Short mmCIF file of C-alpha atoms and ligand atoms in Angstrom, two decimals:
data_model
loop_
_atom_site.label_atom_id
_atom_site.label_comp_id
_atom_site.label_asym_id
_atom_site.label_seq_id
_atom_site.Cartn_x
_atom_site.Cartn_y
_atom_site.Cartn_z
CA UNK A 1 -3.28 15.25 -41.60
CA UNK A 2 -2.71 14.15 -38.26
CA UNK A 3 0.89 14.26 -36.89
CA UNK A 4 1.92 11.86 -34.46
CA UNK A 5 -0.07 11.91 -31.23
CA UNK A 6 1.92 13.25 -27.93
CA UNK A 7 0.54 12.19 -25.14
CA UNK A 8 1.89 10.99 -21.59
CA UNK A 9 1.30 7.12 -21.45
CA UNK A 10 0.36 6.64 -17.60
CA UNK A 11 0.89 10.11 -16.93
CA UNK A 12 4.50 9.54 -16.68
CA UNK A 13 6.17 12.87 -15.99
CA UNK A 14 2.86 14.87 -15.43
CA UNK A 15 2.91 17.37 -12.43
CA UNK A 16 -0.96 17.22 -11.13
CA UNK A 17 -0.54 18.90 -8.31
CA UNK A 18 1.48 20.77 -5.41
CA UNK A 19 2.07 19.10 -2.16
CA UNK A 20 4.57 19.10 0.93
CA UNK A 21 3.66 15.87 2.05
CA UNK A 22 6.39 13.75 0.83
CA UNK A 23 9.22 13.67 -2.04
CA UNK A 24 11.42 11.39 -4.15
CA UNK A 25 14.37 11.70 -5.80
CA UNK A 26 13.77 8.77 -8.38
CA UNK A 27 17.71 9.50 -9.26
CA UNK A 28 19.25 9.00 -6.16
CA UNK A 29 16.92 6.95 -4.66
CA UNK A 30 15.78 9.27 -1.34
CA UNK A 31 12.57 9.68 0.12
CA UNK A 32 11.29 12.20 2.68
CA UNK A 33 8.46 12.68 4.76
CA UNK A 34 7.32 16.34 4.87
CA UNK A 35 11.13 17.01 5.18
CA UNK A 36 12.18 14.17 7.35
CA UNK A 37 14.54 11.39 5.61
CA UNK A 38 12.64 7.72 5.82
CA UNK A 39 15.97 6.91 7.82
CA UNK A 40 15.72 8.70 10.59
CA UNK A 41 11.67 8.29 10.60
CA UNK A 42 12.38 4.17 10.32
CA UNK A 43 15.39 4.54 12.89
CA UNK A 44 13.58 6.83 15.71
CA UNK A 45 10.04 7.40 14.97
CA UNK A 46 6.73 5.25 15.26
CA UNK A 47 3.60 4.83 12.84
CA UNK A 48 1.19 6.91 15.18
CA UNK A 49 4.00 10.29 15.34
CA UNK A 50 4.79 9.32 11.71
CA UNK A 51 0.87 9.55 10.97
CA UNK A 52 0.40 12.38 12.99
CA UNK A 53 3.71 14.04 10.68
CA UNK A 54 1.71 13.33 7.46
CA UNK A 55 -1.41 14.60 8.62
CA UNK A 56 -0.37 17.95 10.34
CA UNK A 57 2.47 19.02 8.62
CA UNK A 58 5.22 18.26 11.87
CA UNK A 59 6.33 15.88 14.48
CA UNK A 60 4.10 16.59 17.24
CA UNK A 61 5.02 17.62 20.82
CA UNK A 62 5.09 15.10 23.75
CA UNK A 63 1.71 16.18 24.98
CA UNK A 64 0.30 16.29 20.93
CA UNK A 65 1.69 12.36 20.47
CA UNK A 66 -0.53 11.09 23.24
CA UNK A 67 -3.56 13.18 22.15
CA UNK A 68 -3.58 11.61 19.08
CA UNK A 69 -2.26 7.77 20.09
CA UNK A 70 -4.66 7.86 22.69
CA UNK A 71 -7.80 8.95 19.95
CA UNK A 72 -6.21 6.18 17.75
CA UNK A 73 -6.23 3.62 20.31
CA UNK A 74 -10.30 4.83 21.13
CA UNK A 75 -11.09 4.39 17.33
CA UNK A 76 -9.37 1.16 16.64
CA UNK A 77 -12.93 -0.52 18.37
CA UNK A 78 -15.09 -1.39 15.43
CA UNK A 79 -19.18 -1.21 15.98
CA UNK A 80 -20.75 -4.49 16.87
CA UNK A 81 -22.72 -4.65 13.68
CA UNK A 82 -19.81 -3.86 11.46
CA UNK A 83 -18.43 -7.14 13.19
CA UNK A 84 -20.65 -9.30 12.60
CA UNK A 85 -20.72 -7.86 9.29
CA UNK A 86 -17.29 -9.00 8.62
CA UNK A 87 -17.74 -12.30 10.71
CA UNK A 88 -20.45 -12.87 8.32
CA UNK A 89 -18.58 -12.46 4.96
CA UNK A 90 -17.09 -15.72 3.10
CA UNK A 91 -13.82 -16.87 3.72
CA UNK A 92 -12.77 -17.28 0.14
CA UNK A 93 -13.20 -13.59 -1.56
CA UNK A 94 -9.84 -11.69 -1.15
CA UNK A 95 -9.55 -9.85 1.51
CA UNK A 96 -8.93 -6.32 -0.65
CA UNK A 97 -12.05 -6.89 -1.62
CA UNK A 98 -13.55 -7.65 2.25
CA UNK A 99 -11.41 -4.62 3.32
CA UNK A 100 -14.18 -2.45 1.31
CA UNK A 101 -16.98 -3.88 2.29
CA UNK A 102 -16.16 -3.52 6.12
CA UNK A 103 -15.07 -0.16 5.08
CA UNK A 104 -18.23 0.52 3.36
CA UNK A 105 -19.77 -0.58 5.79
CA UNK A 106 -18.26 1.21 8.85
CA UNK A 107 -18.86 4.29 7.13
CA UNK A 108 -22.66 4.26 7.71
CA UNK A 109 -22.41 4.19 11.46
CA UNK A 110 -19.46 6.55 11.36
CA UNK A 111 -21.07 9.22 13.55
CA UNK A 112 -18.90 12.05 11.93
CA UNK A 113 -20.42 10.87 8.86
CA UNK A 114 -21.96 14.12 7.75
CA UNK A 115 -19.21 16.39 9.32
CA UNK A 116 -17.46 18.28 7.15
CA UNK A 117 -15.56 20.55 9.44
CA UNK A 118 -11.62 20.20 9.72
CA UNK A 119 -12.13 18.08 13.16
CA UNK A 120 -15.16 16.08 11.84
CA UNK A 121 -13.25 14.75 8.79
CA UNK A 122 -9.66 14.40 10.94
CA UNK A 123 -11.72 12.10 13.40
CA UNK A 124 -13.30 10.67 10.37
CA UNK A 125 -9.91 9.73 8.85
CA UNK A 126 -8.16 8.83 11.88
CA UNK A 127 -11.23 6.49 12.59
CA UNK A 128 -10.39 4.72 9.25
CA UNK A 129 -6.39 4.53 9.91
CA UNK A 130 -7.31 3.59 13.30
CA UNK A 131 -10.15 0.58 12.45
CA UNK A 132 -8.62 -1.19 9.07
CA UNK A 133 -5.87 -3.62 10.96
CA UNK A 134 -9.06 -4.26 13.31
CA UNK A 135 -11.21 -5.16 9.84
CA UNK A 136 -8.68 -7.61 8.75
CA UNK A 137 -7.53 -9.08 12.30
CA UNK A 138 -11.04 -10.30 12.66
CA UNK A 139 -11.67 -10.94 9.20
CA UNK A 140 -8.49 -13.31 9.14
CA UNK A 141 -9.74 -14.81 12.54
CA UNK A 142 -13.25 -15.50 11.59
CA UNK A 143 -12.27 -17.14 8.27
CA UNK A 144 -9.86 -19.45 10.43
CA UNK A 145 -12.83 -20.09 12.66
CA UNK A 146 -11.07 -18.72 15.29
CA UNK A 147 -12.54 -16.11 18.10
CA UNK A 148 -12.06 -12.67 16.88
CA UNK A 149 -9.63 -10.42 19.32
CA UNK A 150 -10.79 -7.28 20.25
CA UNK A 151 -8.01 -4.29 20.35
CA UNK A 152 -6.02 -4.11 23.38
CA UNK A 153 -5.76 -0.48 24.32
CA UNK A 154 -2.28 -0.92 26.08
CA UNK A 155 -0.51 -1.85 22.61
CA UNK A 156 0.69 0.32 19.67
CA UNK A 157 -0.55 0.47 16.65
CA UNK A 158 1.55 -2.01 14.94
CA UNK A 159 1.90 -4.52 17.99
CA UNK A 160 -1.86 -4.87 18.11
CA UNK A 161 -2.60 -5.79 14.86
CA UNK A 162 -0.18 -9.04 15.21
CA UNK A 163 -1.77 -9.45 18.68
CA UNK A 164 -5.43 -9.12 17.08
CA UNK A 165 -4.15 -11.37 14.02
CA UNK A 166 -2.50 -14.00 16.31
CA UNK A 167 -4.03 -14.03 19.38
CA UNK A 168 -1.01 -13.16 21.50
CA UNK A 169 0.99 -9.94 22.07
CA UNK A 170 4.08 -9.92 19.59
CA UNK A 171 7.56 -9.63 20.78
CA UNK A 172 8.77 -6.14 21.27
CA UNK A 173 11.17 -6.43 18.39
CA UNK A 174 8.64 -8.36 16.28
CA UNK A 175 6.58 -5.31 16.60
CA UNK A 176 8.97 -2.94 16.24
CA UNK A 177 9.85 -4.48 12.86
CA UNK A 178 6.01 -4.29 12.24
CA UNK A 179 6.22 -0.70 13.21
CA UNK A 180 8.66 0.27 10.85
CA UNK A 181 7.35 -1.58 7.56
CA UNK A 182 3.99 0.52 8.28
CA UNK A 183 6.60 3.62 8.29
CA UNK A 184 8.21 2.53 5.19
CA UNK A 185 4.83 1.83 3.25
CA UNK A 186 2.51 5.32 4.85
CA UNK A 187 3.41 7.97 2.29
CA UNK A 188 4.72 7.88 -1.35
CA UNK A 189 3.03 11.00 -3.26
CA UNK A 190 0.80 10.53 -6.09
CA UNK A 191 1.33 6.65 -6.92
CA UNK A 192 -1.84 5.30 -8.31
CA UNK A 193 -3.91 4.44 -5.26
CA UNK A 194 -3.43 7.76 -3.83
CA UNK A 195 -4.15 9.25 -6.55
CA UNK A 196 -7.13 7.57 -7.47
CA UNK A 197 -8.48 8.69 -3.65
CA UNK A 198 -7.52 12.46 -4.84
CA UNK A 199 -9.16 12.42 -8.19
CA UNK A 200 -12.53 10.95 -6.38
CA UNK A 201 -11.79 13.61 -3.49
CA UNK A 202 -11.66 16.35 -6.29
CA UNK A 203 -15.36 16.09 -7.21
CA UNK A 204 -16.27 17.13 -2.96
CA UNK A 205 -17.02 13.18 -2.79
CA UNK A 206 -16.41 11.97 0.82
CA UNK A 207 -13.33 10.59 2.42
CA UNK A 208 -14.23 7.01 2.81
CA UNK A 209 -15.68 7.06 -1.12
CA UNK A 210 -12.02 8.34 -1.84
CA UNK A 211 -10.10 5.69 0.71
CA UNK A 212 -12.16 3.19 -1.48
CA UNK A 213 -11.51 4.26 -4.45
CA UNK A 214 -8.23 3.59 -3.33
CA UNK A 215 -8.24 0.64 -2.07
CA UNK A 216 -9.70 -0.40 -5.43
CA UNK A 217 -6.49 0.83 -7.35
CA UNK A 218 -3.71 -0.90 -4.51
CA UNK A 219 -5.14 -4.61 -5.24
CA UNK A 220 -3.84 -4.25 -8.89
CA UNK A 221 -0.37 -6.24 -9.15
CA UNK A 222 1.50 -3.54 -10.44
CA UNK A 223 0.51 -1.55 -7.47
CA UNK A 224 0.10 -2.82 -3.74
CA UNK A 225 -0.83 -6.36 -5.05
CA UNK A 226 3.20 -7.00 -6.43
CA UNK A 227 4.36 -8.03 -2.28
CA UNK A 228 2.37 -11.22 -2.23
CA UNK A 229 2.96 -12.34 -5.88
CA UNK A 230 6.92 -11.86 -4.76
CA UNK A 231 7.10 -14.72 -2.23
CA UNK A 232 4.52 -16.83 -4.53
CA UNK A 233 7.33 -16.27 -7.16
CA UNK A 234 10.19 -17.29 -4.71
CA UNK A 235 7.90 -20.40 -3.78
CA UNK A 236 7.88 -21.46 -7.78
CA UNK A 237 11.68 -20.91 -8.01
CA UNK A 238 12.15 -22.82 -4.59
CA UNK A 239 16.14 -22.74 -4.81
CA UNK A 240 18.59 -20.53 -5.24
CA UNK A 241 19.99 -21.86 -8.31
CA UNK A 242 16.74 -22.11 -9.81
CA UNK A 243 16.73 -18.08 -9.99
CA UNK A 244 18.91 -17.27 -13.01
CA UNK A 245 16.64 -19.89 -15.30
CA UNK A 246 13.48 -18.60 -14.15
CA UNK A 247 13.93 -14.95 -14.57
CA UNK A 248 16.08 -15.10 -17.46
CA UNK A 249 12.88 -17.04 -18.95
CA UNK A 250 11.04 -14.06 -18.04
CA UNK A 251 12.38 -11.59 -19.47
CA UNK A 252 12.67 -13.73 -22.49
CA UNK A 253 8.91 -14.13 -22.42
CA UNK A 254 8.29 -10.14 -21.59
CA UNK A 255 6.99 -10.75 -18.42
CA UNK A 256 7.38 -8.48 -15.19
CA UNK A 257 9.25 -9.77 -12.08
CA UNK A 258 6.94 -8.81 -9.53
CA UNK A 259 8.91 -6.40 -6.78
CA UNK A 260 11.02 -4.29 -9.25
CA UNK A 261 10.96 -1.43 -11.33
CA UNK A 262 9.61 2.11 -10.67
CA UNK A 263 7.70 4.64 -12.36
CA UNK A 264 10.21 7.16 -10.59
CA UNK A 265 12.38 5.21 -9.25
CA UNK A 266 15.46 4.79 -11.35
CA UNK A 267 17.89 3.60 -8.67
CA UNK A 268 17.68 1.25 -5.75
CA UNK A 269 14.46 2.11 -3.66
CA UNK A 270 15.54 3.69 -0.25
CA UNK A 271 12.34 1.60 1.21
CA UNK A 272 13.76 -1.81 -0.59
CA UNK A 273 17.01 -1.25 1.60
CA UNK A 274 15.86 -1.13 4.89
CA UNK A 275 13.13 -3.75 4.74
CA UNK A 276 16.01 -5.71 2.91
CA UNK A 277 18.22 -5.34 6.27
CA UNK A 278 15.15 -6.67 8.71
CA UNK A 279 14.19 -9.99 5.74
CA UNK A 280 18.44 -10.57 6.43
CA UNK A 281 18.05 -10.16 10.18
CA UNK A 282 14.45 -11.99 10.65
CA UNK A 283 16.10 -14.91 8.03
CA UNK A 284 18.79 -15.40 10.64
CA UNK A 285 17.15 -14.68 13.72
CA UNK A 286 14.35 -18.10 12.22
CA UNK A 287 17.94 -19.90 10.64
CA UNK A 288 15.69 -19.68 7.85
CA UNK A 289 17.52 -18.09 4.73
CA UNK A 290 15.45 -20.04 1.83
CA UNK A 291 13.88 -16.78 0.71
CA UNK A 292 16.47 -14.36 1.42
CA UNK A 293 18.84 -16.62 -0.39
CA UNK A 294 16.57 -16.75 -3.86
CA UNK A 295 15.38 -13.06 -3.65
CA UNK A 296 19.22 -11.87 -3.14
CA UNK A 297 20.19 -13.92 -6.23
CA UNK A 298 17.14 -12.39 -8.47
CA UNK A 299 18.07 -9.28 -7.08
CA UNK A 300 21.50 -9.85 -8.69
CA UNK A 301 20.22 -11.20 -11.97
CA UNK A 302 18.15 -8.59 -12.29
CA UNK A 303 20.50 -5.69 -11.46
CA UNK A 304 22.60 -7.36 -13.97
CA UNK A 305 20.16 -7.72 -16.83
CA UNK A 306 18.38 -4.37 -16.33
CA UNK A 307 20.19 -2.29 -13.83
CA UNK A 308 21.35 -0.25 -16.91
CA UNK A 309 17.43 0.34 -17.39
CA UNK A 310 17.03 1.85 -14.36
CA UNK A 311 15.49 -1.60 -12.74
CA UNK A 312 15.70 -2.53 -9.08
CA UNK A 313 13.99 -3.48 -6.09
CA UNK A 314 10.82 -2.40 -5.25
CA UNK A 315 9.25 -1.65 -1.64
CA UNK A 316 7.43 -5.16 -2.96
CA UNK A 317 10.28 -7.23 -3.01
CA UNK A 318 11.21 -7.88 0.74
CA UNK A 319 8.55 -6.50 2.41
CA UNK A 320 6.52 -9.90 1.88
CA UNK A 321 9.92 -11.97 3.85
CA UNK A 322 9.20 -9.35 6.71
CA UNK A 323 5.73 -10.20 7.12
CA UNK A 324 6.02 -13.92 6.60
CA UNK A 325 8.45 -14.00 9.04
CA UNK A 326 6.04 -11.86 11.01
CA UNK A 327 3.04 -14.44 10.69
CA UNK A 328 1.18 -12.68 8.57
CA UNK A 329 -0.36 -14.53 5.64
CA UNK A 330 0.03 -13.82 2.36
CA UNK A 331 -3.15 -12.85 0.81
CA UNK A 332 -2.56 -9.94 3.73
CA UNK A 333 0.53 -8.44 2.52
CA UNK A 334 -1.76 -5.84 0.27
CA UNK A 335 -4.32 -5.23 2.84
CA UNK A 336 -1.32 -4.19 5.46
CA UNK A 337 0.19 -2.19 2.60
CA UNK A 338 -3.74 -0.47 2.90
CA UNK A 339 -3.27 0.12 6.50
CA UNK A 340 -0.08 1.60 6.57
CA UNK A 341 -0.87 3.73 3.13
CA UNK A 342 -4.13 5.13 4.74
CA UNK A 343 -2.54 8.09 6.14
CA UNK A 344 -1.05 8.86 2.70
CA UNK A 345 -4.16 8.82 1.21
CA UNK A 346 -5.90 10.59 4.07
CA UNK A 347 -3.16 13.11 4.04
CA UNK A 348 -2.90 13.97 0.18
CA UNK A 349 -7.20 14.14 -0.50
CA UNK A 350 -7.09 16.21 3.04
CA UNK A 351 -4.52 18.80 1.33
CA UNK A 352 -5.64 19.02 -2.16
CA UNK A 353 -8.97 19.52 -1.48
CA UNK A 354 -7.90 22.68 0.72
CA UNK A 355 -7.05 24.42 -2.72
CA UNK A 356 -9.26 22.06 -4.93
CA UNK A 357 -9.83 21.81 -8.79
CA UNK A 358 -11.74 18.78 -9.95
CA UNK A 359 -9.42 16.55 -12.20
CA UNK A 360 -10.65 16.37 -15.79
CA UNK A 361 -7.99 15.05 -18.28
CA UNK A 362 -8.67 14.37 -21.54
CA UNK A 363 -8.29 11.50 -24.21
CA UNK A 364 -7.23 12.68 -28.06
CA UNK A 365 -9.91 10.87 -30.08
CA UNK A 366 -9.10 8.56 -32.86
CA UNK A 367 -12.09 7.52 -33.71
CA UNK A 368 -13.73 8.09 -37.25
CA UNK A 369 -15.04 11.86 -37.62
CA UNK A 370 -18.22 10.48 -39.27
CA UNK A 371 -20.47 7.51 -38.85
CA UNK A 372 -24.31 7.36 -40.56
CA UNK A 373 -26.64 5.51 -38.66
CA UNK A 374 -28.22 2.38 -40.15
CA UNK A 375 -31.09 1.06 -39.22
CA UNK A 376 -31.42 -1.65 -37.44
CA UNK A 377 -33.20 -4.14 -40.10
CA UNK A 378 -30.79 -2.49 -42.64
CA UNK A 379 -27.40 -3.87 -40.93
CA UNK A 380 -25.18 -6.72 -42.02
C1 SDX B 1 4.39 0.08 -5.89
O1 SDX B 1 4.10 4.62 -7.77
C2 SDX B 1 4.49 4.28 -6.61
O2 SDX B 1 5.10 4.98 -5.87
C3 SDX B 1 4.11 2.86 -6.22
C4 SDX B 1 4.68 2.37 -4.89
C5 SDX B 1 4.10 3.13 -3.73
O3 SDX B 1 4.77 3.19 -2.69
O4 SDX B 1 2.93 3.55 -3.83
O5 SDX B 1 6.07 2.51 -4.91
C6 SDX B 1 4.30 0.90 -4.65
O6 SDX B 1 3.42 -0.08 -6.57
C7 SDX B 1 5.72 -0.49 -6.26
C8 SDX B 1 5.66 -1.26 -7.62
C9 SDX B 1 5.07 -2.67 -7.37
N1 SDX B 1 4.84 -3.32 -8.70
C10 SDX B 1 5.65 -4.27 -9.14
O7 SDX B 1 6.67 -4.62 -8.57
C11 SDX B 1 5.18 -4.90 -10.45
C12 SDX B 1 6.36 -5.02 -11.41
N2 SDX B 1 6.79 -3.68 -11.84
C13 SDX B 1 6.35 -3.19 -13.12
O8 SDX B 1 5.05 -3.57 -13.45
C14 SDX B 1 6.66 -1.71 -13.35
O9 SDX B 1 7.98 -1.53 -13.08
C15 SDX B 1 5.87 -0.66 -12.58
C16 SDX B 1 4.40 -0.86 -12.66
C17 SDX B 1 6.29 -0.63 -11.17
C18 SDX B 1 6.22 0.70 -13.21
O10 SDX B 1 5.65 0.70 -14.47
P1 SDX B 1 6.08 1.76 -15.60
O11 SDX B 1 6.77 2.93 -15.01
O12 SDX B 1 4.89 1.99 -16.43
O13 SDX B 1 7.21 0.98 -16.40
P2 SDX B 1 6.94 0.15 -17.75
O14 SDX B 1 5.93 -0.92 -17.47
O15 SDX B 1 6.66 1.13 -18.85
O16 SDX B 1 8.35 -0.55 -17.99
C19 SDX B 1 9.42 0.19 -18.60
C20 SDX B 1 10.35 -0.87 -19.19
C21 SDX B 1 9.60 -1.91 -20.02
O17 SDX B 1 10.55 -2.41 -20.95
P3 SDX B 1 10.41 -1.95 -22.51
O18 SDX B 1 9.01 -2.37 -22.93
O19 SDX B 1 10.57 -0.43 -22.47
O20 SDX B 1 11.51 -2.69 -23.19
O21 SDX B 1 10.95 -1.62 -18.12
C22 SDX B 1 10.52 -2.98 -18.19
C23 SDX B 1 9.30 -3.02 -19.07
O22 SDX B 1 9.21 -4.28 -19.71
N3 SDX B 1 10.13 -3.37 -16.83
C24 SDX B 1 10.30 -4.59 -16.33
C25 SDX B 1 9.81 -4.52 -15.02
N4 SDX B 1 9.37 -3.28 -14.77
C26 SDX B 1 9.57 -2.59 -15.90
N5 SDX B 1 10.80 -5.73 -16.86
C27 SDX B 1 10.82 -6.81 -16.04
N6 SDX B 1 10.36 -6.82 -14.76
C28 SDX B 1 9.86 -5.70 -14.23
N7 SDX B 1 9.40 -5.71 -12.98
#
């Protein structure tokens, strides 16, 4: 007789691994970054000594920072064929799904592409954080029929990819903003893109068949896809006092609000908070305050309806009011969420591979025990 079947829908609750990469406290909403709150990282730190934190384990030393800014900055060029690869591709597919083709692509002139040494993969991963804003700067350019821009070498990280995407250099607080949201977004332990790179890494597969594998599972819109499907939401409700009628509709109807809710999350998400300060900020700064205005009043409704759930905002609710504000366009909101998550990945299939066991779950069947087989000219 079977008994009811226990098993963990999603995972939920299952401890796969060990790691001091990052952690959450889903209860009182805090994140940290190999020890470091998000706060101080957002408040005093910069993607490139964030990535290099993730990577290696601590913040590097002065001389350490420009070692590995300066190989960033080198890596960021992209080969000429993988170029006109992208320049090539057509502008309608998504560009999650043109972000694994280049990447697919880059891969087989990656010279490290056989290394398997600690340096030959960090290069090999660094090359990858380094090249994907480059991959969608020019893929966004050449679908606009506009000239791609090569990196420029004196910017950071973050301000070159809005210089690459726009054609000019951004303004120093515009990229600082930038710089930030890629903080916010690089790390978040085993959420399902990373650990969709780990469970490929755990079979010895390489580390750009594990970034894709990734890059696969962030598209999804309960994953990295919820940030653009947020402002295409705040575009149907268009007014503030349209909020309470569409999301009480919603949740009549069972469906999700895109940019809340948490698998561990059962509080306000630290992330959420400060990207919710620079959407205020950028709102005012463009005397624009249509969005803000309808995401603070679903944010209300929500809180109100299912607060007592343990439902709030989501790193997907304002991020996408950032980046609009930032010029970036929305069917790029994932693929920056890829960018900036890179390192995470990178930094979670580089450390459980060090101490690797190949994951191999398993399903509890409830099938029948016993089937005969019928031939074919016998079947009904
Ligand atoms: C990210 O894992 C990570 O860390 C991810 C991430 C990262 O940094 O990598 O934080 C990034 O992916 C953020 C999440 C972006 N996705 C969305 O905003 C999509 C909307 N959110 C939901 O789909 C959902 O909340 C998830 C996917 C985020 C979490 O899914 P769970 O943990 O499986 O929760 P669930 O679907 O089982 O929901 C539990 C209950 C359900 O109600 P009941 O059926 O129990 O009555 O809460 C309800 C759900 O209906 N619920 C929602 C809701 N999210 C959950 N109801 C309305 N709107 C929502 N958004």
């Amino acid at each position: 007789e079977k008994g009811p079947i226990e098993y963990s829908k999603g995972l939920e609750g299952v401890i796969a691994a060990l790691s001091s990469i990052s952690a959450i406290d889903g209860k009182n909403g805090k994140l940290i970054y190999r020890g470091i709150p998000i706060e101080m990282l957002a408040k005093y730190s910069t993607y490139e000594e964030t990535a290099y934190l993730l990577l290696y384990g601590e913040l590097p030393t002065k001389e350490a920072l420009e070692k590995f800014s300066a190989q960033m900055r080198e890596l960021r060029v992209i080969p000429k064929k993988v170029e006109e690869c992208i320049v090539e591709l057509p502008p309608n597919p998504h560009p999650m799904d043109i972000l694994k083709v280049a990447l697919a692509h880059s891969a087989l002139y990656d010279p490290d592409r056989q290394k398997c040494c600690r340096e030959g993969v960090m290069r090999k991963v660094i090359r990858i954080i380094a090249q994907l804003p480059t991959m969608i700067a020019y893929y966004h350019r050449a679908r606009t029929g506009q000239e791609v821009i090569p990196p420029d070498p004196e910017l950071s990280h973050a301000a070159n990819f809005l210089y690459m995407l726009h054609g000019k250099k951004p303004d120093e607080e515009e990229a600082r903003i930038f710089d930030i949201a890629l903080i916010l977004h690089a790390e978040h332990g085993l959420n399902a893109s990373t650990f969709a790179a780990m469970v490929t890494a755990s079979t010895l597969s390489d580390i750009n068949s594990a970034l894709l594998s990734a890059i696969g599972a962030l598209k999804g819109p309960l994953h990295g896809g919820a940030n653009e499907r947020v402002l295409k939401m705040l575009d149907e409700i268009g007014s503030p006092d349209k909020a309470e009628e569409y999301v009480l509709n919603a949740l009549k109807e069972k469906r999700r609000i895109m940019g809340f809710g948490h698998r561990v999350y059962k509080t306000y998400d630290p992330r959420a908070k400060i990207l919710k300060e620079y959407a205020e900020y950028l709102s005012d700064k463009y005397n624009d305050r249509k969005y803000i205005e309808i995401g603070e009043r679903i944010e209300n409704i929500m809180i109100r309806e299912l607060g007592k759930k343990g439902i709030f905002p989501n790193v997907d609710f304002y991020s996408g009011i950032v980046y609009q504000f930032l010029g970036i366009p929305r069917d790029l909101f994932t693929p920056v969420f890829a960018m900036a998550r890179s390192v995470g990945w990178a930094a979670h299939v580089c450390e459980y591979t060090a101490n690797n066991r190949i994951f191999r779950p398993r399903a509890y069947y409830i099938g029948p025990d016993y089937v005969e087989y019928v031939q074919l000219e016998k079947r009904r």
